[in-house]
């Protein structure tokens, strides 16, 4: 059990301010009052965590939950927010989805967060028989739901400080048997992008070093770790959406049960090797098939190896299509966030089967020419009959089925 030092903090001790996110009113700790230094990362120094930047993450959660509910005929759908902070996410779900089948379980290990959640529920009338509040360690909650309360959640959201790794196993073990959804946020992106190889190995069980596809690698490493935990429980986890936005990763997985299903997971796992000199790369599927250790260009020497990682799509075109429809209709979603999400989802859906990307800026630099406009390169490739799209993982890169050699010639031709 995590020990929080705020047990004696009473609500009257907090300086609160009313805000509105989506269509939902809520009290949060007043950021102006608690701000001590300009450089301070405020959300974690508040007595109860609230980060306005994460609105897009919550908007997405609302859309994903709505999408899930549209696809199920269950008469009770439990959504568990295991680390709820002020409760903003759960209150928004209750308030903005408005479906009597939806039950929200919110929990936070911090006693102050729990008090604030209760207060918000009472003040704004979100309190209903469809809302359950807890104040305990998230892993303890998952075990309790499973063993004592016999509640089988359809959706679990893990939104911790830093790594979600310690919570994945217990969350998966208490999810509903058939088609459930796991939503995971990770903010410890430094090990996942390869800045701290030892921490990546310790937390995620993968070798990750600095690499040219760092954000996509990060999502694929996290997908691998969650899938591996799943197979222990004979659960197959299938990613349907893997985003790297601002400073965080948001990964969404659907689960399927059964030993045979779980065994299939390992067919989607593999290794990547890349050449640190020219950035060419090679993906090898299978846990025991090791990638080449030399670049194919003579003189470039040894490649770097990363893995195991998930090597199959991290965007499922069917689910993404449904999600796009929901986002277009859900009017409580902030307009700016809606436009951003739709652009990302349309782009990623088009090339969801392609792993990694080519950085046009990098190619132009090597050719000693100016970088052409990325959209112009995309259109050029499409006209030549290739599939091509921008990717949110890197604003100067393109996912395409054209070869690197073709792309180099294209950049030479288009470069201003
Ligand atoms: C990133 S914040 C959650 C923010 C919230 N989901 C939102 O959308 O605003 C992480 C929360 O996890 C809580 N927490 C940290 N460790 C925990 C644990 N082991 N079990 C449950 N809650 C925990 C913290 O008190 C904090 O409120
Ligand atoms: Zn090379």
Short mmCIF file of C-alpha atoms and ligand atoms in Angstrom, two decimals:
data_model
loop_
_atom_site.label_atom_id
_atom_site.label_comp_id
_atom_site.label_asym_id
_atom_site.label_seq_id
_atom_site.Cartn_x
_atom_site.Cartn_y
_atom_site.Cartn_z
CA UNK A 1 0.00 0.00 0.00
CA UNK A 2 1.38 3.38 -1.00
CA UNK A 3 1.70 5.72 1.97
CA UNK A 4 0.40 9.19 1.22
CA UNK A 5 1.48 11.99 3.52
CA UNK A 6 -1.73 13.93 3.09
CA UNK A 7 -4.01 11.90 5.36
CA UNK A 8 -4.69 14.82 7.65
CA UNK A 9 -5.44 17.35 4.92
CA UNK A 10 -9.04 18.42 5.19
CA UNK A 11 -11.02 19.90 2.34
CA UNK A 12 -11.20 23.23 4.17
CA UNK A 13 -7.38 23.36 3.99
CA UNK A 14 -7.46 23.33 0.19
CA UNK A 15 -7.71 26.40 -2.00
CA UNK A 16 -10.10 25.26 -4.71
CA UNK A 17 -11.28 26.82 -7.94
CA UNK A 18 -14.23 25.84 -10.11
CA UNK A 19 -13.41 24.97 -13.73
CA UNK A 20 -15.28 23.45 -16.65
CA UNK A 21 -13.89 20.74 -18.88
CA UNK A 22 -16.07 19.45 -21.71
CA UNK A 23 -19.59 19.95 -20.36
CA UNK A 24 -18.54 19.16 -16.80
CA UNK A 25 -18.02 21.47 -13.80
CA UNK A 26 -15.52 20.47 -11.14
CA UNK A 27 -13.46 21.90 -8.28
CA UNK A 28 -9.70 21.53 -8.60
CA UNK A 29 -6.82 22.95 -6.51
CA UNK A 30 -6.26 26.55 -7.58
CA UNK A 31 -3.10 26.51 -9.76
CA UNK A 32 -2.36 30.20 -9.14
CA UNK A 33 -2.41 29.73 -5.39
CA UNK A 34 -0.18 26.65 -5.40
CA UNK A 35 2.30 27.80 -8.02
CA UNK A 36 5.62 28.47 -6.31
CA UNK A 37 8.08 28.89 -9.15
CA UNK A 38 7.62 29.63 -12.84
CA UNK A 39 9.70 26.61 -13.80
CA UNK A 40 7.75 24.21 -11.60
CA UNK A 41 5.79 21.38 -13.21
CA UNK A 42 2.61 22.30 -11.47
CA UNK A 43 0.22 19.32 -11.62
CA UNK A 44 2.33 17.09 -9.37
CA UNK A 45 2.86 19.81 -6.77
CA UNK A 46 -0.87 20.38 -6.32
CA UNK A 47 -2.45 18.73 -3.28
CA UNK A 48 -4.61 16.78 -5.74
CA UNK A 49 -3.34 16.18 -9.26
CA UNK A 50 -5.01 18.04 -12.12
CA UNK A 51 -3.36 18.69 -15.48
CA UNK A 52 -5.29 20.76 -18.06
CA UNK A 53 -2.91 19.56 -20.81
CA UNK A 54 -4.40 16.08 -20.35
CA UNK A 55 -7.82 17.25 -21.52
CA UNK A 56 -7.12 15.62 -24.89
CA UNK A 57 -6.43 12.33 -23.10
CA UNK A 58 -9.78 12.61 -21.30
CA UNK A 59 -11.61 13.65 -24.50
CA UNK A 60 -10.22 10.54 -26.13
CA UNK A 61 -11.34 8.41 -23.18
CA UNK A 62 -14.89 9.68 -23.58
CA UNK A 63 -14.87 8.85 -27.29
CA UNK A 64 -13.38 5.39 -26.70
CA UNK A 65 -15.93 4.58 -24.00
CA UNK A 66 -18.78 5.72 -26.23
CA UNK A 67 -17.38 3.62 -29.07
CA UNK A 68 -17.18 0.60 -26.78
CA UNK A 69 -20.73 1.12 -25.53
CA UNK A 70 -22.08 1.44 -29.08
CA UNK A 71 -20.62 -1.99 -29.83
CA UNK A 72 -21.96 -3.90 -26.84
CA UNK A 73 -25.43 -4.95 -25.73
CA UNK A 74 -24.38 -5.53 -22.08
CA UNK A 75 -26.78 -3.94 -19.64
CA UNK A 76 -24.07 -3.00 -17.13
CA UNK A 77 -20.74 -1.60 -18.21
CA UNK A 78 -18.23 -0.91 -15.44
CA UNK A 79 -15.52 1.63 -16.16
CA UNK A 80 -12.76 1.66 -13.55
CA UNK A 81 -10.58 4.71 -13.15
CA UNK A 82 -7.94 3.34 -10.83
CA UNK A 83 -6.02 6.60 -10.32
CA UNK A 84 -8.66 9.28 -10.52
CA UNK A 85 -7.13 12.41 -8.90
CA UNK A 86 -9.90 15.01 -8.76
CA UNK A 87 -12.32 12.61 -10.50
CA UNK A 88 -12.60 14.78 -13.61
CA UNK A 89 -12.41 11.85 -16.04
CA UNK A 90 -15.10 9.76 -14.37
CA UNK A 91 -17.44 12.71 -13.84
CA UNK A 92 -17.06 13.67 -17.48
CA UNK A 93 -17.92 10.11 -18.52
CA UNK A 94 -21.07 10.10 -16.39
CA UNK A 95 -22.08 13.56 -17.45
CA UNK A 96 -21.20 13.53 -21.13
CA UNK A 97 -22.10 9.98 -22.19
CA UNK A 98 -25.45 9.83 -20.38
CA UNK A 99 -26.15 6.14 -20.74
CA UNK A 100 -27.76 4.30 -17.80
CA UNK A 101 -25.74 1.19 -18.55
CA UNK A 102 -22.49 2.96 -17.62
CA UNK A 103 -21.22 2.50 -14.03
CA UNK A 104 -18.13 4.39 -12.91
CA UNK A 105 -15.72 3.15 -10.25
CA UNK A 106 -13.22 5.80 -9.22
CA UNK A 107 -10.30 5.31 -6.89
CA UNK A 108 -7.25 7.14 -5.67
CA UNK A 109 -4.73 6.12 -3.03
CA UNK A 110 -4.47 9.70 -1.79
CA UNK A 111 -6.95 10.48 1.00
CA UNK A 112 -7.12 14.11 -0.12
CA UNK A 113 -7.97 13.11 -3.68
CA UNK A 114 -10.68 10.83 -2.31
CA UNK A 115 -12.16 13.63 -0.21
CA UNK A 116 -12.14 15.98 -3.18
CA UNK A 117 -13.82 13.39 -5.41
CA UNK A 118 -16.57 12.87 -2.85
CA UNK A 119 -17.02 16.60 -2.53
CA UNK A 120 -17.24 17.11 -6.29
CA UNK A 121 -19.75 14.26 -6.59
CA UNK A 122 -21.99 15.82 -3.93
CA UNK A 123 -21.70 19.47 -4.96
CA UNK A 124 -22.40 18.89 -8.63
CA UNK A 125 -24.90 16.09 -8.20
CA UNK A 126 -22.81 13.47 -9.98
CA UNK A 127 -23.45 11.25 -6.99
CA UNK A 128 -25.66 8.40 -8.10
CA UNK A 129 -26.01 4.66 -7.78
CA UNK A 130 -23.87 4.47 -10.90
CA UNK A 131 -20.84 5.94 -9.12
CA UNK A 132 -18.62 4.06 -6.64
CA UNK A 133 -15.65 5.74 -4.94
CA UNK A 134 -12.67 4.03 -3.31
CA UNK A 135 -9.53 5.14 -1.48
CA UNK A 136 -6.89 2.45 -1.79
CA UNK A 137 -3.89 1.26 -3.73
CA UNK A 138 -4.90 0.50 -7.33
CA UNK A 139 -3.58 -3.07 -7.22
CA UNK A 140 -5.55 -3.69 -4.05
CA UNK A 141 -8.68 -2.32 -5.74
CA UNK A 142 -8.24 -4.67 -8.72
CA UNK A 143 -7.91 -7.68 -6.38
CA UNK A 144 -10.89 -6.51 -4.35
CA UNK A 145 -13.11 -6.10 -7.42
CA UNK A 146 -12.10 -9.57 -8.52
CA UNK A 147 -12.27 -11.49 -5.23
CA UNK A 148 -14.65 -9.63 -2.87
CA UNK A 149 -17.05 -7.62 -4.97
CA UNK A 150 -17.20 -9.95 -7.99
CA UNK A 151 -17.40 -6.97 -10.30
CA UNK A 152 -16.07 -7.63 -13.79
CA UNK A 153 -15.11 -4.28 -15.35
CA UNK A 154 -15.47 -3.85 -19.11
CA UNK A 155 -13.00 -0.95 -19.23
CA UNK A 156 -10.06 -0.14 -16.96
CA UNK A 157 -8.09 3.08 -17.17
CA UNK A 158 -4.59 3.21 -15.65
CA UNK A 159 -3.30 6.76 -15.42
CA UNK A 160 -0.42 6.76 -12.93
CA UNK A 161 2.53 9.03 -12.28
CA UNK A 162 5.18 7.52 -14.51
CA UNK A 163 5.13 3.86 -15.42
CA UNK A 164 1.94 1.77 -15.55
CA UNK A 165 4.00 -1.45 -15.38
CA UNK A 166 3.23 -2.38 -11.73
CA UNK A 167 -0.53 -2.24 -12.32
CA UNK A 168 -1.00 -4.09 -15.61
CA UNK A 169 -1.15 -7.67 -14.34
CA UNK A 170 -3.82 -7.06 -11.70
CA UNK A 171 -5.85 -4.84 -14.01
CA UNK A 172 -5.89 -7.52 -16.72
CA UNK A 173 -6.77 -10.22 -14.21
CA UNK A 174 -9.99 -8.52 -13.11
CA UNK A 175 -11.33 -7.44 -16.54
CA UNK A 176 -14.52 -8.95 -17.95
CA UNK A 177 -13.93 -12.19 -19.85
CA UNK A 178 -15.21 -11.26 -23.28
CA UNK A 179 -13.92 -8.27 -25.21
CA UNK A 180 -12.84 -5.79 -22.59
CA UNK A 181 -10.73 -2.70 -23.03
CA UNK A 182 -7.60 -1.58 -21.22
CA UNK A 183 -6.59 2.08 -21.42
CA UNK A 184 -3.07 2.90 -20.33
CA UNK A 185 -1.21 6.18 -19.95
CA UNK A 186 2.57 6.22 -19.49
CA UNK A 187 4.46 9.39 -18.70
CA UNK A 188 7.86 7.80 -18.05
CA UNK A 189 8.74 8.19 -21.70
CA UNK A 190 12.52 8.56 -21.21
CA UNK A 191 13.24 4.81 -20.75
CA UNK A 192 10.74 3.91 -23.47
CA UNK A 193 12.39 6.13 -26.09
CA UNK A 194 15.83 4.70 -25.29
CA UNK A 195 17.34 7.34 -23.02
CA UNK A 196 17.74 4.94 -20.08
CA UNK A 197 18.33 1.38 -21.33
CA UNK A 198 18.68 -0.11 -17.83
CA UNK A 199 15.36 1.36 -16.68
CA UNK A 200 13.68 0.10 -19.88
CA UNK A 201 14.97 -3.41 -19.27
CA UNK A 202 13.93 -3.32 -15.63
CA UNK A 203 10.42 -1.97 -16.15
CA UNK A 204 9.50 -3.26 -19.60
CA UNK A 205 11.76 -6.26 -20.23
CA UNK A 206 13.05 -4.89 -23.55
CA UNK A 207 16.40 -3.66 -24.74
CA UNK A 208 15.83 -0.07 -25.86
CA UNK A 209 18.62 2.27 -26.95
CA UNK A 210 18.48 5.70 -28.63
CA UNK A 211 17.03 5.19 -32.10
CA UNK A 212 15.57 7.07 -35.06
CA UNK A 213 11.96 5.91 -34.44
CA UNK A 214 11.93 6.62 -30.73
CA UNK A 215 8.25 7.51 -30.22
CA UNK A 216 6.90 4.59 -32.20
CA UNK A 217 9.41 2.26 -30.55
CA UNK A 218 8.19 3.53 -27.16
CA UNK A 219 4.59 2.59 -27.96
CA UNK A 220 5.66 -0.81 -29.28
CA UNK A 221 7.75 -1.59 -26.19
CA UNK A 222 4.83 -0.74 -23.91
CA UNK A 223 2.51 -2.86 -26.08
CA UNK A 224 4.93 -5.77 -25.75
CA UNK A 225 5.14 -5.47 -21.97
CA UNK A 226 1.36 -5.41 -21.53
CA UNK A 227 0.91 -8.33 -23.92
CA UNK A 228 3.49 -10.39 -22.07
CA UNK A 229 1.72 -9.80 -18.75
CA UNK A 230 -1.52 -10.81 -20.49
CA UNK A 231 -0.20 -14.14 -21.70
CA UNK A 232 0.61 -15.16 -18.11
CA UNK A 233 -3.15 -14.96 -17.55
CA UNK A 234 -4.04 -16.60 -20.90
CA UNK A 235 -5.22 -13.25 -22.22
CA UNK A 236 -4.31 -11.89 -25.62
CA UNK A 237 -4.10 -8.10 -25.77
CA UNK A 238 -4.51 -6.43 -29.14
CA UNK A 239 -3.58 -2.77 -29.52
CA UNK A 240 -6.17 -0.69 -31.36
CA UNK A 241 -4.67 2.75 -30.76
CA UNK A 242 -1.14 3.75 -29.76
CA UNK A 243 -0.47 7.46 -29.44
CA UNK A 244 2.51 9.49 -28.30
CA UNK A 245 1.26 13.02 -27.55
CA UNK A 246 2.98 15.87 -25.67
CA UNK A 247 4.86 14.07 -22.88
CA UNK A 248 2.76 10.92 -22.64
CA UNK A 249 1.79 7.67 -24.33
CA UNK A 250 -1.83 6.62 -24.54
CA UNK A 251 -2.30 2.99 -25.45
CA UNK A 252 -5.62 1.21 -25.89
CA UNK A 253 -5.91 -2.56 -26.05
CA UNK A 254 -8.75 -5.01 -26.54
CA UNK A 255 -8.53 -8.35 -24.75
CA UNK A 256 -9.37 -11.87 -25.86
CA UNK A 257 -9.25 -14.90 -23.57
CA UNK A 258 -7.87 -18.39 -24.04
CA UNK A 259 -4.53 -20.17 -24.07
CA UNK A 260 -4.45 -20.47 -27.84
CA UNK A 261 -5.30 -16.80 -28.26
CA UNK A 262 -2.58 -15.85 -25.79
CA UNK A 263 -0.06 -17.95 -27.70
CA UNK A 264 -0.86 -15.93 -30.84
CA UNK A 265 0.55 -12.85 -29.10
CA UNK A 266 4.09 -14.16 -29.47
CA UNK A 267 3.72 -14.25 -33.25
CA UNK A 268 3.34 -10.47 -33.17
CA UNK A 269 6.55 -9.97 -31.24
CA UNK A 270 9.98 -9.45 -32.77
CA UNK A 271 13.13 -7.42 -32.98
CA UNK A 272 14.39 -4.42 -34.88
CA UNK A 273 17.91 -3.75 -35.99
CA UNK A 274 18.99 -0.39 -37.34
CA UNK A 275 22.19 1.11 -38.61
CA UNK A 276 23.32 4.13 -36.54
CA UNK A 277 25.19 5.46 -39.61
CA UNK A 278 22.41 5.47 -42.26
CA UNK A 279 19.28 4.72 -40.16
CA UNK A 280 18.25 1.82 -42.42
CA UNK A 281 16.35 -0.77 -40.44
CA UNK A 282 15.19 -4.33 -40.47
CA UNK A 283 12.25 -5.88 -38.60
CA UNK A 284 12.39 -9.55 -37.64
CA UNK A 285 9.25 -11.34 -36.51
CA UNK A 286 9.48 -14.05 -33.87
CA UNK A 287 11.08 -14.19 -30.47
CA UNK A 288 13.89 -16.49 -31.60
CA UNK A 289 14.61 -15.02 -35.04
CA UNK A 290 17.46 -12.64 -34.55
CA UNK A 291 17.96 -9.73 -36.92
CA UNK A 292 21.08 -9.05 -38.96
CA UNK A 293 23.92 -7.59 -36.97
CA UNK A 294 25.62 -5.77 -39.88
CA UNK A 295 24.34 -2.94 -42.06
CA UNK A 296 23.86 -4.01 -45.67
CA UNK A 297 26.02 -1.06 -46.74
CA UNK A 298 29.68 -2.02 -46.61
CA UNK A 299 31.70 -0.12 -44.04
CA UNK A 300 28.79 0.93 -41.84
CA UNK A 301 29.54 -1.83 -39.37
CA UNK A 302 27.35 -3.23 -36.61
CA UNK A 303 23.65 -2.53 -36.27
CA UNK A 304 21.91 -1.79 -32.97
CA UNK A 305 19.30 -4.24 -31.73
CA UNK A 306 16.05 -3.28 -29.99
CA UNK A 307 13.49 -5.70 -28.61
CA UNK A 308 11.45 -7.62 -27.98
CA UNK A 309 8.77 -5.26 -29.30
CA UNK A 310 5.28 -5.61 -30.77
CA UNK A 311 5.73 -5.69 -34.58
CA UNK A 312 2.10 -5.80 -35.76
CA UNK A 313 -0.18 -2.76 -36.26
CA UNK A 314 -0.79 -0.44 -33.33
CA UNK A 315 -3.79 1.18 -35.04
CA UNK A 316 -6.74 -1.05 -35.90
CA UNK A 317 -8.42 0.45 -39.00
CA UNK A 318 -11.93 -0.80 -38.07
CA UNK A 319 -11.86 0.51 -34.51
CA UNK A 320 -10.23 3.74 -35.67
CA UNK A 321 -13.05 4.16 -38.21
CA UNK A 322 -15.67 3.77 -35.45
CA UNK A 323 -13.73 6.11 -33.19
CA UNK A 324 -13.60 8.76 -35.92
CA UNK A 325 -17.40 8.58 -36.22
CA UNK A 326 -17.85 9.03 -32.46
CA UNK A 327 -15.38 11.93 -32.26
CA UNK A 328 -17.18 13.71 -35.10
CA UNK A 329 -20.49 13.45 -33.20
CA UNK A 330 -19.41 13.88 -29.55
CA UNK A 331 -19.94 17.61 -29.11
CA UNK A 332 -18.54 17.82 -25.57
CA UNK A 333 -15.06 17.33 -27.01
CA UNK A 334 -12.99 20.49 -27.25
CA UNK A 335 -12.86 21.71 -30.89
CA UNK A 336 -9.08 22.00 -31.05
CA UNK A 337 -8.63 18.51 -29.61
CA UNK A 338 -11.24 17.11 -31.98
CA UNK A 339 -9.44 18.50 -35.05
CA UNK A 340 -6.09 17.27 -33.81
CA UNK A 341 -7.39 13.77 -33.02
CA UNK A 342 -9.20 13.45 -36.34
CA UNK A 343 -6.12 14.47 -38.30
CA UNK A 344 -3.95 11.95 -36.45
CA UNK A 345 -6.47 9.13 -36.74
CA UNK A 346 -7.09 9.65 -40.47
CA UNK A 347 -3.35 9.70 -41.17
CA UNK A 348 -2.46 6.68 -39.03
CA UNK A 349 -5.39 4.60 -40.29
CA UNK A 350 -4.21 4.94 -43.88
CA UNK A 351 -0.85 3.33 -43.17
CA UNK A 352 -1.67 1.27 -40.08
CA UNK A 353 0.04 -1.84 -41.48
CA UNK A 354 3.36 -0.07 -42.03
CA UNK A 355 5.97 -0.18 -39.32
CA UNK A 356 8.20 2.87 -38.78
CA UNK A 357 8.81 5.78 -41.11
CA UNK A 358 11.38 7.73 -43.07
CA UNK A 359 12.46 11.13 -41.84
CA UNK A 360 12.42 13.41 -44.88
CA UNK A 361 14.44 16.09 -43.10
CA UNK A 362 17.12 13.54 -42.35
CA UNK A 363 17.21 12.31 -45.96
CA UNK A 364 17.43 15.90 -47.24
CA UNK A 365 20.25 16.67 -44.81
CA UNK A 366 22.23 13.67 -46.03
CA UNK A 367 21.66 14.71 -49.64
CA UNK A 368 22.65 18.28 -48.75
CA UNK A 369 19.44 19.70 -50.20
CA UNK A 370 16.68 21.76 -48.53
CA UNK A 371 13.87 19.78 -46.94
CA UNK A 372 10.84 19.66 -49.24
CA UNK A 373 7.37 20.19 -47.78
CA UNK A 374 6.22 16.92 -46.21
CA UNK A 375 2.75 17.12 -47.75
CA UNK A 376 4.29 17.62 -51.19
CA UNK A 377 6.34 14.43 -50.78
CA UNK A 378 3.21 12.54 -49.64
CA UNK A 379 1.29 13.66 -52.73
CA UNK A 380 4.24 12.88 -55.02
CA UNK A 381 4.44 9.31 -53.68
CA UNK A 382 0.69 8.81 -54.00
CA UNK A 383 0.76 9.98 -57.61
CA UNK A 384 3.44 7.39 -58.29
CA UNK A 385 1.10 4.71 -56.96
CA UNK A 386 2.53 4.25 -53.46
CA UNK A 387 0.74 4.52 -50.15
CA UNK A 388 2.01 7.37 -48.07
CA UNK A 389 0.94 9.43 -45.07
CA UNK A 390 2.29 11.73 -42.42
CA UNK A 391 2.63 10.25 -38.94
CA UNK A 392 2.07 11.91 -35.57
CA UNK A 393 5.21 10.14 -34.30
CA UNK A 394 7.43 12.57 -36.20
CA UNK A 395 6.28 15.77 -37.94
CA UNK A 396 9.03 15.62 -40.56
CA UNK A 397 8.54 11.95 -41.43
CA UNK A 398 6.43 9.82 -43.77
CA UNK A 399 5.10 6.29 -43.56
CA UNK A 400 5.13 4.73 -47.00
CA UNK A 401 5.45 1.43 -48.84
CA UNK A 402 7.92 3.03 -51.27
CA UNK A 403 11.52 1.89 -50.83
CA UNK A 404 14.14 4.09 -49.23
CA UNK A 405 15.92 4.23 -52.62
CA UNK A 406 12.78 5.54 -54.32
CA UNK A 407 12.26 8.05 -51.54
CA UNK A 408 15.82 9.37 -51.88
CA UNK A 409 15.27 9.92 -55.61
CA UNK A 410 11.90 11.58 -54.86
CA UNK A 411 13.47 13.99 -52.36
CA UNK A 412 16.22 14.84 -54.89
CA UNK A 413 13.56 15.60 -57.50
CA UNK A 414 11.23 17.64 -55.28
CA UNK A 415 13.74 19.46 -53.08
CA UNK A 416 13.52 23.21 -53.61
C1 LIG B 1 -1.74 11.32 -13.16
S1 LIG B 1 -2.74 11.41 -11.74
C2 LIG B 1 -4.34 10.93 -12.28
C3 LIG B 1 -5.07 11.99 -13.02
C4 LIG B 1 -6.49 11.69 -13.41
N1 LIG B 1 -6.67 10.38 -14.00
C5 LIG B 1 -7.01 12.77 -14.36
O1 LIG B 1 -7.43 12.47 -15.50
O2 LIG B 1 -6.99 13.95 -13.97
C6 LIG B 1 -2.19 10.02 -10.82
C7 LIG B 1 -2.97 9.75 -9.54
O3 LIG B 1 -2.61 8.47 -9.06
C8 LIG B 1 -2.66 8.48 -7.65
N2 LIG B 1 -1.84 7.33 -7.24
C9 LIG B 1 -0.49 7.21 -7.19
N3 LIG B 1 -0.13 5.95 -6.85
C10 LIG B 1 -1.28 5.25 -6.72
C11 LIG B 1 -1.58 3.90 -6.41
N4 LIG B 1 -0.61 3.01 -6.18
N5 LIG B 1 -2.88 3.52 -6.37
C12 LIG B 1 -3.87 4.41 -6.62
N6 LIG B 1 -3.65 5.70 -6.89
C13 LIG B 1 -2.38 6.12 -6.95
C14 LIG B 1 -2.13 9.84 -7.27
O4 LIG B 1 -2.62 10.23 -5.99
C15 LIG B 1 -2.70 10.72 -8.41
O5 LIG B 1 -3.90 11.35 -8.01
ZN1 LIG B 2 24.04 1.71 -42.68
#
